Short mmCIF file of C-alpha atoms in Angstrom, two decimals:
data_model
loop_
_atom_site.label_atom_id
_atom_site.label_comp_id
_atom_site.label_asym_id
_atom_site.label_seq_id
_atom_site.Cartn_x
_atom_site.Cartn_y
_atom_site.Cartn_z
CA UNK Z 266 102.51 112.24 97.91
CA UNK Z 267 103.17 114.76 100.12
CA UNK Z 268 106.67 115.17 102.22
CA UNK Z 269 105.17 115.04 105.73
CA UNK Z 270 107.53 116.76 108.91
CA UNK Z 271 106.58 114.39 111.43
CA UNK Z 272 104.65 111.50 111.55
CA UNK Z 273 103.91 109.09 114.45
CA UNK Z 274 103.39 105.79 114.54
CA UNK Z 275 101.41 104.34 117.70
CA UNK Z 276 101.35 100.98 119.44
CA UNK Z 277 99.85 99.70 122.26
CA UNK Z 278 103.25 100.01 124.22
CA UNK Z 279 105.34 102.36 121.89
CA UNK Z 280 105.44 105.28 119.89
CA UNK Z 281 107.93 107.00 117.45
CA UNK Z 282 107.91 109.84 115.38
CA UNK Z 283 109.63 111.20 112.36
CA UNK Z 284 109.79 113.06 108.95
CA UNK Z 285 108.42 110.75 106.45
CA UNK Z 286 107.78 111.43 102.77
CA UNK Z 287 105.94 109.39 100.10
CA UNK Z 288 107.67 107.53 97.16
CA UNK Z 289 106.53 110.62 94.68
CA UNK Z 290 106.60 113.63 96.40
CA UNK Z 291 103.69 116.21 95.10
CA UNK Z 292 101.97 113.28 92.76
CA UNK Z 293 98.32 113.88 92.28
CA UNK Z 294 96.26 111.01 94.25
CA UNK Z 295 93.22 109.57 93.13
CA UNK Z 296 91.41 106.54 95.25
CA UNK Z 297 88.83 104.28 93.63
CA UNK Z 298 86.51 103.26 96.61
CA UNK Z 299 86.07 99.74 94.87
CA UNK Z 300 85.20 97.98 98.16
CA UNK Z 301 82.73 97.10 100.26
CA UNK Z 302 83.04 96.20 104.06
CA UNK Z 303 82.25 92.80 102.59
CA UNK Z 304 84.66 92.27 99.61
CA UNK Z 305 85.86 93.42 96.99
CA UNK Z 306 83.79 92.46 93.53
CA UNK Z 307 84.78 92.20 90.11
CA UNK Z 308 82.48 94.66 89.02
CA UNK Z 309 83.39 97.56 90.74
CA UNK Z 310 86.66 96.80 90.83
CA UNK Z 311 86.36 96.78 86.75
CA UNK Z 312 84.17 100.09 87.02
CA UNK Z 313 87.27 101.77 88.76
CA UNK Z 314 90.04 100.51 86.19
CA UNK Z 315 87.06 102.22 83.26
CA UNK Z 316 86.57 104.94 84.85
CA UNK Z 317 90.74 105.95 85.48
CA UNK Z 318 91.15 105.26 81.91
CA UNK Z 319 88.63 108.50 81.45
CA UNK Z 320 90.59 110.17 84.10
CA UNK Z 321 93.62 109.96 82.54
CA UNK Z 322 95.75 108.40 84.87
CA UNK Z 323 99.20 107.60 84.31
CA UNK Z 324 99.84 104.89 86.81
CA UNK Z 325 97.23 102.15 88.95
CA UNK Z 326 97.73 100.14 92.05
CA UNK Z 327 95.99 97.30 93.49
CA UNK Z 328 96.51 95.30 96.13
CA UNK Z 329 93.54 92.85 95.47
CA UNK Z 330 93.18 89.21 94.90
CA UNK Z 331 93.12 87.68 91.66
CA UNK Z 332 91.05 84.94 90.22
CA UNK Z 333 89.93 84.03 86.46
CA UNK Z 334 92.02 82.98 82.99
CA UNK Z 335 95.41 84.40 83.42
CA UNK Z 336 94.59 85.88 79.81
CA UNK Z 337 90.75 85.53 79.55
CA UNK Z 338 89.25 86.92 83.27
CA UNK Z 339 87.29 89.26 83.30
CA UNK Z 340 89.85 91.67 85.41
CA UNK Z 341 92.72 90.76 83.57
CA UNK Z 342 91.12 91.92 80.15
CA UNK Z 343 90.12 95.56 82.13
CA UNK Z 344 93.89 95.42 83.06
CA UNK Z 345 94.83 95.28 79.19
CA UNK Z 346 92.26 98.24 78.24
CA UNK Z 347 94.31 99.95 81.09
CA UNK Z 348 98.04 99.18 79.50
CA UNK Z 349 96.33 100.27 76.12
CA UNK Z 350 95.58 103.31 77.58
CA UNK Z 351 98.97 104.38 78.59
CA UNK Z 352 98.65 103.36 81.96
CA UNK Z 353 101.00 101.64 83.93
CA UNK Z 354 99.40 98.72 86.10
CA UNK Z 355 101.02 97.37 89.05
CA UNK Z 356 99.89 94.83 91.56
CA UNK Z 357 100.43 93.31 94.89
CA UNK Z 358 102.17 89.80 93.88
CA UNK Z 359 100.30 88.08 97.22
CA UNK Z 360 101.30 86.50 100.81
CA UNK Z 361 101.19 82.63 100.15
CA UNK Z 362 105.05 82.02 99.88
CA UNK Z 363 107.37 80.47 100.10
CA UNK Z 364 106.38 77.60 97.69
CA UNK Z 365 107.04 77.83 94.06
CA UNK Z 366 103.63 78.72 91.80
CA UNK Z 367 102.19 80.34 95.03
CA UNK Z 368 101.55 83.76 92.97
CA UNK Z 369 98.21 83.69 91.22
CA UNK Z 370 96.80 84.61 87.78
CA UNK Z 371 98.66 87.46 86.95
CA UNK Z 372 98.48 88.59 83.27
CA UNK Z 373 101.73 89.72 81.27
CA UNK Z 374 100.95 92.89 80.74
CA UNK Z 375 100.39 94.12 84.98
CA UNK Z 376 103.61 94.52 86.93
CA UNK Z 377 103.09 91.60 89.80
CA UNK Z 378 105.48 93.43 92.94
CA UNK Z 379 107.11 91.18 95.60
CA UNK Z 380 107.53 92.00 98.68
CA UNK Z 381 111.72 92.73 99.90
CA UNK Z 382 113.16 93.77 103.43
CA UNK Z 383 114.82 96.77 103.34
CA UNK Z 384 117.67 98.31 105.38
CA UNK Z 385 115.73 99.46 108.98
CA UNK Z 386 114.90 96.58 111.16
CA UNK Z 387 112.86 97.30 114.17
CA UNK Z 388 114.88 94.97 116.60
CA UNK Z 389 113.82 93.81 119.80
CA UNK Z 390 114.93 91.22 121.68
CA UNK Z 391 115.50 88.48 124.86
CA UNK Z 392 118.15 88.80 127.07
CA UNK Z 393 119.38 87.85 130.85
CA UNK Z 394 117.83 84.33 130.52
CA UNK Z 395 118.35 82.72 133.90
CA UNK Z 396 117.35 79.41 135.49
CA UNK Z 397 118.05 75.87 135.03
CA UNK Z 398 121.42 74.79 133.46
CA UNK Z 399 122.72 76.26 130.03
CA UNK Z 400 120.73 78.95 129.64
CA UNK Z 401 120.03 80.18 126.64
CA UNK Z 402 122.46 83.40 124.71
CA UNK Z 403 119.88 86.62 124.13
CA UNK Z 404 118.09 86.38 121.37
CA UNK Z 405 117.17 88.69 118.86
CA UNK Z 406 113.62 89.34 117.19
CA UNK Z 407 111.22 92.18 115.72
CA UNK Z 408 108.18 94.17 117.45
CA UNK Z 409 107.81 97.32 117.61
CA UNK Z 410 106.78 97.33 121.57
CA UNK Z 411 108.24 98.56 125.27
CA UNK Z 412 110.20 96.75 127.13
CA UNK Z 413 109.43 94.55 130.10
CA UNK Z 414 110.88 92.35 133.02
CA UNK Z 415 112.82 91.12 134.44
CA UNK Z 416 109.95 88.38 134.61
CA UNK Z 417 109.04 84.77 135.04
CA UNK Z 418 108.85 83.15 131.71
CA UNK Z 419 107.26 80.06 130.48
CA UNK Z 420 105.75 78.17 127.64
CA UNK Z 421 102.24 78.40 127.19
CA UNK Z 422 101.83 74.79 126.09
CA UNK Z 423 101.90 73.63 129.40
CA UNK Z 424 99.30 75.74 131.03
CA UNK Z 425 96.19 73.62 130.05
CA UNK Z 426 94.67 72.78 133.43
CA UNK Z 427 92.55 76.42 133.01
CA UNK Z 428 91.99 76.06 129.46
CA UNK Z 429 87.99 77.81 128.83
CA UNK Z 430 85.56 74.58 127.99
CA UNK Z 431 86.26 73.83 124.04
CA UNK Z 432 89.96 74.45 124.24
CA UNK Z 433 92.63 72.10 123.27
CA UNK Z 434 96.07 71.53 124.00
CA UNK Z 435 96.78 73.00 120.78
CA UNK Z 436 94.94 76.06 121.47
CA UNK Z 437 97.50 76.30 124.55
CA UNK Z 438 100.69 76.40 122.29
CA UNK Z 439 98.92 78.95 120.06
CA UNK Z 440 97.64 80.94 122.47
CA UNK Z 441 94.51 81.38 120.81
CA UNK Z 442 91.20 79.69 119.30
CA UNK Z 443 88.02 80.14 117.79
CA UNK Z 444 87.74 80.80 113.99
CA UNK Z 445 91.30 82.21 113.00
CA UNK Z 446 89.02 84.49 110.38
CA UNK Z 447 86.64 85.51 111.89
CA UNK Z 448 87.96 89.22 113.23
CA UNK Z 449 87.31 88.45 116.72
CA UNK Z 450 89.95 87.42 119.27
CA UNK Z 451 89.69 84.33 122.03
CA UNK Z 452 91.20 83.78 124.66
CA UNK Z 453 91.92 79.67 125.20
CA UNK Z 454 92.46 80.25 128.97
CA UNK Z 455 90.92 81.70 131.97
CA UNK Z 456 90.85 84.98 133.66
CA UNK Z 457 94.03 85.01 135.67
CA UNK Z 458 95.75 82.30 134.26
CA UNK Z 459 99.31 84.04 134.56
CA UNK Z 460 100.98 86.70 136.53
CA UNK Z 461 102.77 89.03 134.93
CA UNK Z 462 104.76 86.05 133.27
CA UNK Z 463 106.48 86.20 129.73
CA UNK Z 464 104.69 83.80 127.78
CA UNK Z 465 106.33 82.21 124.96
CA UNK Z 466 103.67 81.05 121.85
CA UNK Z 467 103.68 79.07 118.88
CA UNK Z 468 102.52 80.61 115.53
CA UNK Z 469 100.49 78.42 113.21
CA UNK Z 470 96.63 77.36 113.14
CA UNK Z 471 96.02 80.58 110.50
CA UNK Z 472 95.39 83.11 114.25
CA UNK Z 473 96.74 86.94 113.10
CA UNK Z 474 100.49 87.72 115.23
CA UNK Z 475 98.35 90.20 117.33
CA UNK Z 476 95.58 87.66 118.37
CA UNK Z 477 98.45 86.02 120.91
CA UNK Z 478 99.44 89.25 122.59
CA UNK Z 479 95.65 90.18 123.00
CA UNK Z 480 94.84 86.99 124.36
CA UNK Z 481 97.62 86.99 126.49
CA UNK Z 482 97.06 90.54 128.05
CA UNK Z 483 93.61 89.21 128.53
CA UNK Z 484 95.03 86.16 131.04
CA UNK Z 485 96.58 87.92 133.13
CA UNK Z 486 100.64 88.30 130.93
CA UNK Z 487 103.22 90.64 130.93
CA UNK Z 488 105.04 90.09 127.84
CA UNK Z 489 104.76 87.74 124.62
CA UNK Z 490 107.53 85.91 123.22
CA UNK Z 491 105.99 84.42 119.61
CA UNK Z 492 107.87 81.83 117.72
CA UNK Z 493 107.91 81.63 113.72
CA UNK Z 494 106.59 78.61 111.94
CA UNK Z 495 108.61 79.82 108.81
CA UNK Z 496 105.97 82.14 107.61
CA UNK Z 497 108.45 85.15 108.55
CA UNK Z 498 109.34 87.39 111.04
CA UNK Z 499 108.00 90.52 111.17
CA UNK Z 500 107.26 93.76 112.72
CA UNK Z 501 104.07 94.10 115.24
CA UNK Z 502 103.38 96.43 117.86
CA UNK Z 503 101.54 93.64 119.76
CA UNK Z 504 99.32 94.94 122.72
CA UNK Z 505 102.06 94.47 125.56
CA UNK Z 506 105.99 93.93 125.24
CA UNK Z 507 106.37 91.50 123.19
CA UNK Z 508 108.67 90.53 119.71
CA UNK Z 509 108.32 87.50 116.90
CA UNK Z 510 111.58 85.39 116.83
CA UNK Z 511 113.24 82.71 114.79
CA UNK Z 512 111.96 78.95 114.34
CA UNK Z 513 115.45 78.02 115.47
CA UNK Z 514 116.12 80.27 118.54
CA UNK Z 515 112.81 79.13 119.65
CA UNK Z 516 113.03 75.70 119.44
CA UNK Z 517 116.40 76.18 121.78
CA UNK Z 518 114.46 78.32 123.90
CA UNK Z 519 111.14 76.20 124.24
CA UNK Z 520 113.87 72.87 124.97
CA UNK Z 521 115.49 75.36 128.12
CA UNK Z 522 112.15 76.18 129.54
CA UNK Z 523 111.84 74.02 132.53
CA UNK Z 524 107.91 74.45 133.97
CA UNK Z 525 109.38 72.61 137.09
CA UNK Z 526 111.48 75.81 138.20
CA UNK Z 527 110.89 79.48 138.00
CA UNK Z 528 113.43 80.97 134.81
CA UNK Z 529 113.43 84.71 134.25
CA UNK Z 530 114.25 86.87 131.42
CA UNK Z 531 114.06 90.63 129.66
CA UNK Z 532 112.59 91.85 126.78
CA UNK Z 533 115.07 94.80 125.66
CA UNK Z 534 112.12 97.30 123.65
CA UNK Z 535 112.28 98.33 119.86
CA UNK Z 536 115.20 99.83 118.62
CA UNK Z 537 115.88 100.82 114.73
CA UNK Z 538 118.92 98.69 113.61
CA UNK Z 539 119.84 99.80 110.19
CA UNK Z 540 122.20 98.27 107.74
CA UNK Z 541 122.42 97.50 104.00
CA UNK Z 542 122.50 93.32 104.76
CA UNK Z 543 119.23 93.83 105.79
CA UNK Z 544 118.12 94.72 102.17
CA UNK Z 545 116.87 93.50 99.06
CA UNK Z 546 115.92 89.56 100.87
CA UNK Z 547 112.56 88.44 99.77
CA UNK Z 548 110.05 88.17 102.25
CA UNK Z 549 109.17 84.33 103.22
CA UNK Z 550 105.62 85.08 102.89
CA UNK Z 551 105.54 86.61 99.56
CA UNK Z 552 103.90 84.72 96.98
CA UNK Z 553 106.81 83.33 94.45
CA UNK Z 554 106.47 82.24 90.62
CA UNK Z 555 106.55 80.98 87.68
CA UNK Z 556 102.56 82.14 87.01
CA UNK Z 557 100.00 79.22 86.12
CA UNK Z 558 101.65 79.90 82.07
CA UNK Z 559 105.23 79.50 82.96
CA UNK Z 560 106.02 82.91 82.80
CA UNK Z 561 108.20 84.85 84.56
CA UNK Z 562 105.84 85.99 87.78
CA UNK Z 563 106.73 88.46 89.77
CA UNK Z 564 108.11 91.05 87.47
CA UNK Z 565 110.53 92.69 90.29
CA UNK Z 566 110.14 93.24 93.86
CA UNK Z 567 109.82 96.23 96.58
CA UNK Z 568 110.13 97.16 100.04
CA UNK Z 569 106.87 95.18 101.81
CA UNK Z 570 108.22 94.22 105.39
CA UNK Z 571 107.69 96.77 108.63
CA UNK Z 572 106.70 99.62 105.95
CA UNK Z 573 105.40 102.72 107.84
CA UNK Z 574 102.09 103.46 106.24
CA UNK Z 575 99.02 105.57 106.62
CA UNK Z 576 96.81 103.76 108.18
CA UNK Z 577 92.94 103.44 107.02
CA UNK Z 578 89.94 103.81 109.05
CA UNK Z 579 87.47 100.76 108.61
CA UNK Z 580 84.11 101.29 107.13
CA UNK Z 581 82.04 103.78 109.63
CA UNK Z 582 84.66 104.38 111.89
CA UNK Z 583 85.21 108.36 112.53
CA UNK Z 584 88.19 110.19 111.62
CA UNK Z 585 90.21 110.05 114.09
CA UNK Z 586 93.05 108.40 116.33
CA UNK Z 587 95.87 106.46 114.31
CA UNK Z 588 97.14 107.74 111.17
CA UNK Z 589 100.35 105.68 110.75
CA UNK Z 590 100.93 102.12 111.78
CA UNK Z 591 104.07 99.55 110.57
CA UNK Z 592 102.33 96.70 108.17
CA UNK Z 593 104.13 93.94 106.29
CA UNK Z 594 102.72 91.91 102.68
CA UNK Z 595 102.84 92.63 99.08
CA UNK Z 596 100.69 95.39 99.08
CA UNK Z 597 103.00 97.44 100.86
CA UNK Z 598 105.19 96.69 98.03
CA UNK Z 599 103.63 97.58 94.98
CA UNK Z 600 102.63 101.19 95.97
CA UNK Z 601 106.52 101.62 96.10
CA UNK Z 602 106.18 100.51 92.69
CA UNK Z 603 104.03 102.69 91.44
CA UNK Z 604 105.83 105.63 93.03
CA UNK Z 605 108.88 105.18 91.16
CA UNK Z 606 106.79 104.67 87.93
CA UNK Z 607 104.99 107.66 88.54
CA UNK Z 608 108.88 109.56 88.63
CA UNK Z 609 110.19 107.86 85.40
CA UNK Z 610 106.57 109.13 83.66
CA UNK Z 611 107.43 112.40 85.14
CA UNK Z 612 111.09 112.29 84.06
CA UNK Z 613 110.05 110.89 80.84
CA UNK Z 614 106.50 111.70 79.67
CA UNK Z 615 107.02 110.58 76.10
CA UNK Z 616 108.02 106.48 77.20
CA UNK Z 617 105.24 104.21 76.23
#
């Protein structure tokens, strides 16, 4: 919980740096490595809630799945021995919003944290569309990236005469294909596919944001212009210029493009745009209630979209390189939680 004088967070294209300082300054850390490179079990995860109960803890965070009786599972009863103990349990409230009873088996007695925007947005956007008739206004969108152009731009969706043998249509508006979860990135196109071009994509199909840009930068792009599917936008530092814009805007952008004549355009670079109407909107992708009992699920929401966080080195990977990166999801949320539990215990040691 340290205050930290500058920290920097690193994209492929950008880089920023600043003072940051954690949600309880000077708060005494402990992680439980309950994880393996392969999952996460119930049985460590239950040997980590035991053995904080003999450390004494005063608060727990978790930003695990949750299956099992809402009352019965066997994590949800390890939560309870937890609450008995004094502890304060709070967990990550899940991505699969918007939909009503998206949140899963969450017990009474954890705090289930939603993910909010706050009051920065890391704005980047379109501008100095040209070609064709009634060209589009600039448009504004999120990624943390340089800027780029002016430069051709089209629509991937119609560059399918080089698509690699497998690849679909589909795979052309997505920019991607392969098994969305299967870590690895694919390319549906070619080597050399496009120039330099600003290639506008189509989210969907389950592919990660930074699959497209990859992809993209693999075939030969200059920039990346990704369209919601009203999963959210969000924050990326995608690996060239690049930023994740409305449904709307990019259905009137997509029905400008023109593949017939060349049409240019600009992607501006990040800037920080703060203001309080920004704040305190729930995230589209965070998971929403009532819980499988009817209960009120979640119990309260927190900042969870374009959080600067420490960022965590993957099993066997050295020490080194990034430390900070900009994520988005519930379990960016309930850590803030459990930071400003952790200063009402302080404040108040003797609340149950």
């Amino acid at each position: 919980g340290n205050i930290i004088p500058e920290a920097t967070v690193y994209a492929p294209t950008a880089s920023y740096s600043h003072s940051t300082f954690r949600m309880a300054p000077h708060a005494n850390l402990i992680a439980y490595d309950a994880c393996i490179e392969s999952g996460c079990r119930n049985s460590d995860i239950i040997a980590a809630v035991n053995q904080a109960i003999i450390d004494g803890v005063d608060i727990l965070n978790e930003s695990i799945g949750l299956g099992g009786d809402t009352f019965s599972g066997e994590k949800q009863l390890a939560y309870l021995n937890a609450v008995k103990a004094g502890i304060f349990y709070t967990r990550s409230a899940g991505n699969d919003g918007p939909g009503s009873g998206t949140i899963g088996p969450e017990p009474p007695w954890t705090f289930s944290a939603a993910a909010l925007r706050h009051n920065r947005k890391v704005i980047n956007s379109l501008v100095n569309l040209s070609g064709g008739t009634n060209s589009p206004s600039d448009i504004m969108g999120e990624g943390f990236t340089a800027g780029y152009g002016p430069a051709e731009i089209v629509y991937a969706a119609e560059f399918t005469e080089t698509l690699k043998t497998g690849a679909t249509a589909e795979n052309a508006r997505l920019c991607a294909m392969g098994n969305p979860n299967d870590d690895t990135f694919e390319t549906p196109w070619e080597e050399g596919t496009f120039n330099g071009e600003i290639v506008v994509c189509d989210q969907g199909g389950g592919y990660p944001r930074l699959e497209r840009s990859a992809n993209l930068l693999e075939s030969g792009a200059g920039g990346l212009v990704l369209v919601d599917d009203g999963s959210g936008v969000v924050t990326d530092g995608h690996a060239l210029p690049g930023l994740h814009i409305y449904e709307g805007d990019g259905d009137l952008l997509k029905s400008w493009l023109d593949p017939s004549i060349i049409q240019m355009a600009t992607i501006t670079g990040y800037s920080f745009d703060y203001a309080p109407s920004h704040g305190d909107v729930m995230a589209v992708f965070s998971s929403r209630g009532p819980g499988d009992q009817e209960f009120i699920k979640p119990d309260g929401g927190a900042p969870g979209v374009s959080i600067w966080a420490a960022f965590a080195d993957k099993p066997g990977e050295p020490d080194e390189g990034e430390e900070y990166g900009i994520y988005s999801g519930t379990s960016m949320a309930s850590p803030h939680i459990a930071g400003a539990a952790a200063l009402v215990k302080a404040a108040h040691p003797t609340w149950p």
